[in-house]
Amino acid sequence: MVRPIPAVGLASALVQIIDFSINALRKDHPIFQPSDASTPPVENAAFLQNLIDNLYRLTDLIDQSELKKLQQEKTAAKVKGAKLSEAATQLIKLSDLTKETTHPLIDALIAAQAKGSFGDPKWGTAREALTNGVWKNSEVKSVKKKLRTLRREVETALLLAMRQYLDQSAESGLPVFTAEDSGRLHHWEKWQNAALDAIHSHDWKSSKKKNVEEFSKIVDELVVAENEVFFSESIFKLLWFEELDERVNGIPAPATGSLGFVFGERGAHVGGLLEWFASSRGEGVYWVTGKPGSGKTTLMKHLFRNPRTFSSLEAWSGHSPGITSGYFFWNAGSALQNSPIGLLRTILYESLQDMIFGPLNQDQIVIQWLFSTRWRQFTSYGGGLEDFTFAGLRTAFNLMVSDVSKKFLFMLDGLDEMDAYPTELMDMILTAAKKDHVKFCLSSRANPMFHSAFEARPKLVLDEWTSADIHAHVNTRFNLETKLERLRGKMDGLEEANIVSTVAEKAGGVFLFAVLATTFLLEGLKEGDDFLILKDRADALPHHLDDLLAHILAHLDDADLEPVSKIHALLQSQAHAAPDLLQLSFALTAESAATLAADVRPLKPTETSKRIEDLRALFEHQCINLFEVFDAAPPTQTGDVTNLKATYSHRSISAYLSTHADALTRAPQPSSTFNTTQQWANAHLWALKTLAPSTTATDTAPLPLWRPLASALEASLALYAASKRLPLSYLDAALSTALFQHLQPATSSSSSDLPQYPATPATTLTSTLDLAAFLNLQAYLAVKLKTADRKDVRHAVDFAREMRKRVGAGGGEERWLGPGGEGAERERLKAEFGKVRGEVEGLMEYYAKAVRFGSAKPHVEVPECD
């Protein structure tokens, strides 16, 4: 495959920022305001911030271009004779001139934003904002003239570069064009092929003004393509979230041989699931319901994209292309994992991925159609890229399913676990389900809301179908239990069969009951027990799930109840009750002193394996499977221990333990005296210290340092709030560890996700003070500034100022301070960031001075420290 011509990347970035800047200065380029009365108008400060952000983004695009990096490498290597071509040198020069022209525009827009106030009349153009006391009309015209001149010079240099490329390729015999049959072409490949073909066909030369004018029209096409691709990629990024597939990936497969009835004769009869998949009767909803723990989620995962359903679905879809998407609400998950917003983001993301990158190979313009208001905002002022609202997502969904040329199947599990918009979501589902080309397979408990909405629809009450599966599962568990082998030789098997039948009968169709009861009976076997004793224990089991949980906890030894109590306390203290397995292991076992003293190094494979095996054994034997380990990775990517997570085996267990705290009071160390904040703080620091350095970190896949560091800082602020003593040693360890990892040679300073913008020295992270100053960790700074190196303080002052300028007044800091992966909230960090900075900034300026004589030191309270 032919690589992109380096000049194309830089020229594209230059033309994009030039055109965007010219539009911002035009009288006839209005700020797009939504026409929908339900959508609020865009405030002056907001669209100005979008303009600023986009100019910064395009500036970064210049600095990240291959040609700029090539120039930097040649300069750093100081290789004699290794000169860039005339065209490349000209483009490098033009890039510097372009930034010299656009940087004052950024500053002017920031000034216009600062001058405005809430309630000002809406500006129709960015030019109006600039000429409202910031720039004169003559200044606007002057900058616009410079930009237009730069555009012509960039086009001339690019034409020269591509002409030289053609001539050199002809001399060397190398291929010029990327083959169209080599798979999906990137937009730049298509453009480069078309541009080279036009240059070759028309014999265009950069020395001819008319040729440059014709070539300019082709460059316009590149800018349009770049904008379309960036907008599409941005929408996908806004729809995607880190935990999007975590729940569906973590749902275990059904027990061997179970759920066969779905694909048997009963499933094919009218009212059966397979029959409903195939039918065209206009029944748009199928409801899977049943008792808590009966296996609804397991069934939904089993059905989701199961090849055994394809023939039935094809009978319904006929010649129309089918789009299938699903969502699994999760009460134990992050805010997005149990919200309709998460649902809509997921099914829109999956559906669009299927349409564009699947067999349909649909043009990405479908994204502009679904999000037309955002597209017009983006082309107007770089807007339209804010987080999605439920209303906006619902509009896009309704528009998507209005396409009658496709058939849509949505499988939505756990509707009773959603946390907001239940009425609105139900209205959306029932309205869409009226369309003949849309179907929903839904699952929920039989709560009044869902019973009323779905009782008359085709349905499956799961616990009425699973008695045989449950009996088979319990029987298999007993057959595999080695502890029973010594007993079987003395009996005829009838007693064991009776025990199996007793457990299966008491389960009443609830698979979870059968799993827990069987584990409880088998784990409770002791030397000297026989089937008669085991039968008595089975007979003593209650008939309902909550009663079974009470029975199990009451019969656990104190030593076994302790880890149940601790794990429950640790999970409940997290916004997302499904932490990384290794982090939970650290939180359970780590001591603070040992955590601070630990070396910064990855865990050895044997250390990792032991922690995982120990926790698995703890869950199974001492905790009687009240908790489980799951792999959050797709089935094709299993085996990475960083994807292993821990949570409750079922939300019924979480609910019971949370509402029956007295059941855990026998534990030797009850949760009331177990400091979960300190234990999680230890775990976050261990995660930082043991993070394996990456040799392949890039700007698009940076080393993930920020999440564990942010979690550690959040925990430190919680400890400080509780004790009124700053955990200085802990903060030093967390910040220095993150910086050490960030600055490792294998991880270039641009490929970690810590807060920085490495395009400029001022916004490049160099010390822990930089982070503390940007994040406004005032108590920490009050302690550290007195002994800090003056140059480090000076850089921290500049770093914090320039970083805040870069993130702007529109919430740009949310990139780092918004909800983290797995729902980790950063409320304390956000509160620190938002505090008034005057005194601490004054203190930093004081310590940054070479001579302090005659300067008054601002007063900032110095906290007591641990």
Coordinates of N, CA and C in Angstrom, one line a residue, residues 18 35 42 74 156 275 359-360 368 410 419 434 456 513 526 534 553 661 673 686 727 756 862:
I18 N -6.9 27.4 8.3 CA -7.0 28.6 7.5 C -8.5 28.9 7.1
S35 N -33.4 25.2 15.2 CA -34.7 25.7 15.0 C -35.8 25.1 15.8
V42 N -27.8 28.4 21.4 CA -26.4 28.3 21.9 C -26.0 29.7 22.4
K74 N 15.0 15.3 12.0 CA 16.2 15.7 11.2 C 17.0 16.8 12.0
T156 N 0.0 26.1 -3.5 CA 1.1 26.1 -4.4 C 2.2 25.1 -4.0
E275 N -40.4 -18.7 17.0 CA -41.6 -18.4 16.1 C -41.8 -16.9 16.0
P359 N -21.4 -5.5 6.3 CA -21.6 -5.8 4.8 C -22.3 -4.8 4.1
L360 N -23.2 -3.9 4.8 CA -23.9 -2.9 4.1 C -23.0 -1.9 3.5
Q368 N -24.3 12.2 9.5 CA -24.8 13.6 9.4 C -26.3 13.7 9.3
F410 N -33.9 -5.2 18.5 CA -33.2 -4.8 19.7 C -33.5 -5.7 20.8
D419 N -32.2 3.5 35.9 CA -32.3 4.5 37.0 C -33.0 5.8 36.6
K434 N -44.4 -0.3 17.0 CA -45.6 -0.3 16.2 C -45.2 -0.5 14.7
A456 N -50.1 -8.4 27.9 CA -50.8 -8.9 26.7 C -50.0 -9.2 25.5
F513 N -30.9 -19.7 43.2 CA -31.2 -20.5 44.4 C -30.5 -21.8 44.3
K526 N -18.3 -32.1 55.9 CA -17.2 -32.3 56.8 C -16.9 -33.8 57.0
L534 N -26.6 -35.0 55.0 CA -26.7 -34.0 53.9 C -28.2 -33.9 53.6
L553 N -25.8 -17.3 55.5 CA -25.0 -16.4 56.3 C -25.1 -16.8 57.8
A661 N -27.9 -5.6 57.2 CA -26.5 -5.5 57.7 C -26.3 -6.3 59.0
T673 N -15.8 -1.0 61.1 CA -14.5 -0.7 61.5 C -13.5 -1.0 60.4
W686 N -1.2 0.8 44.5 CA -0.6 -0.4 44.0 C -0.8 -0.5 42.5
P727 N -2.7 13.5 53.8 CA -1.8 12.3 53.6 C -0.7 12.6 52.7
Q756 N -1.9 17.1 30.0 CA -0.9 17.9 29.3 C -1.3 18.1 27.9
V862 N -1.2 26.0 56.1 CA -0.4 24.8 55.9 C -1.1 23.7 56.8

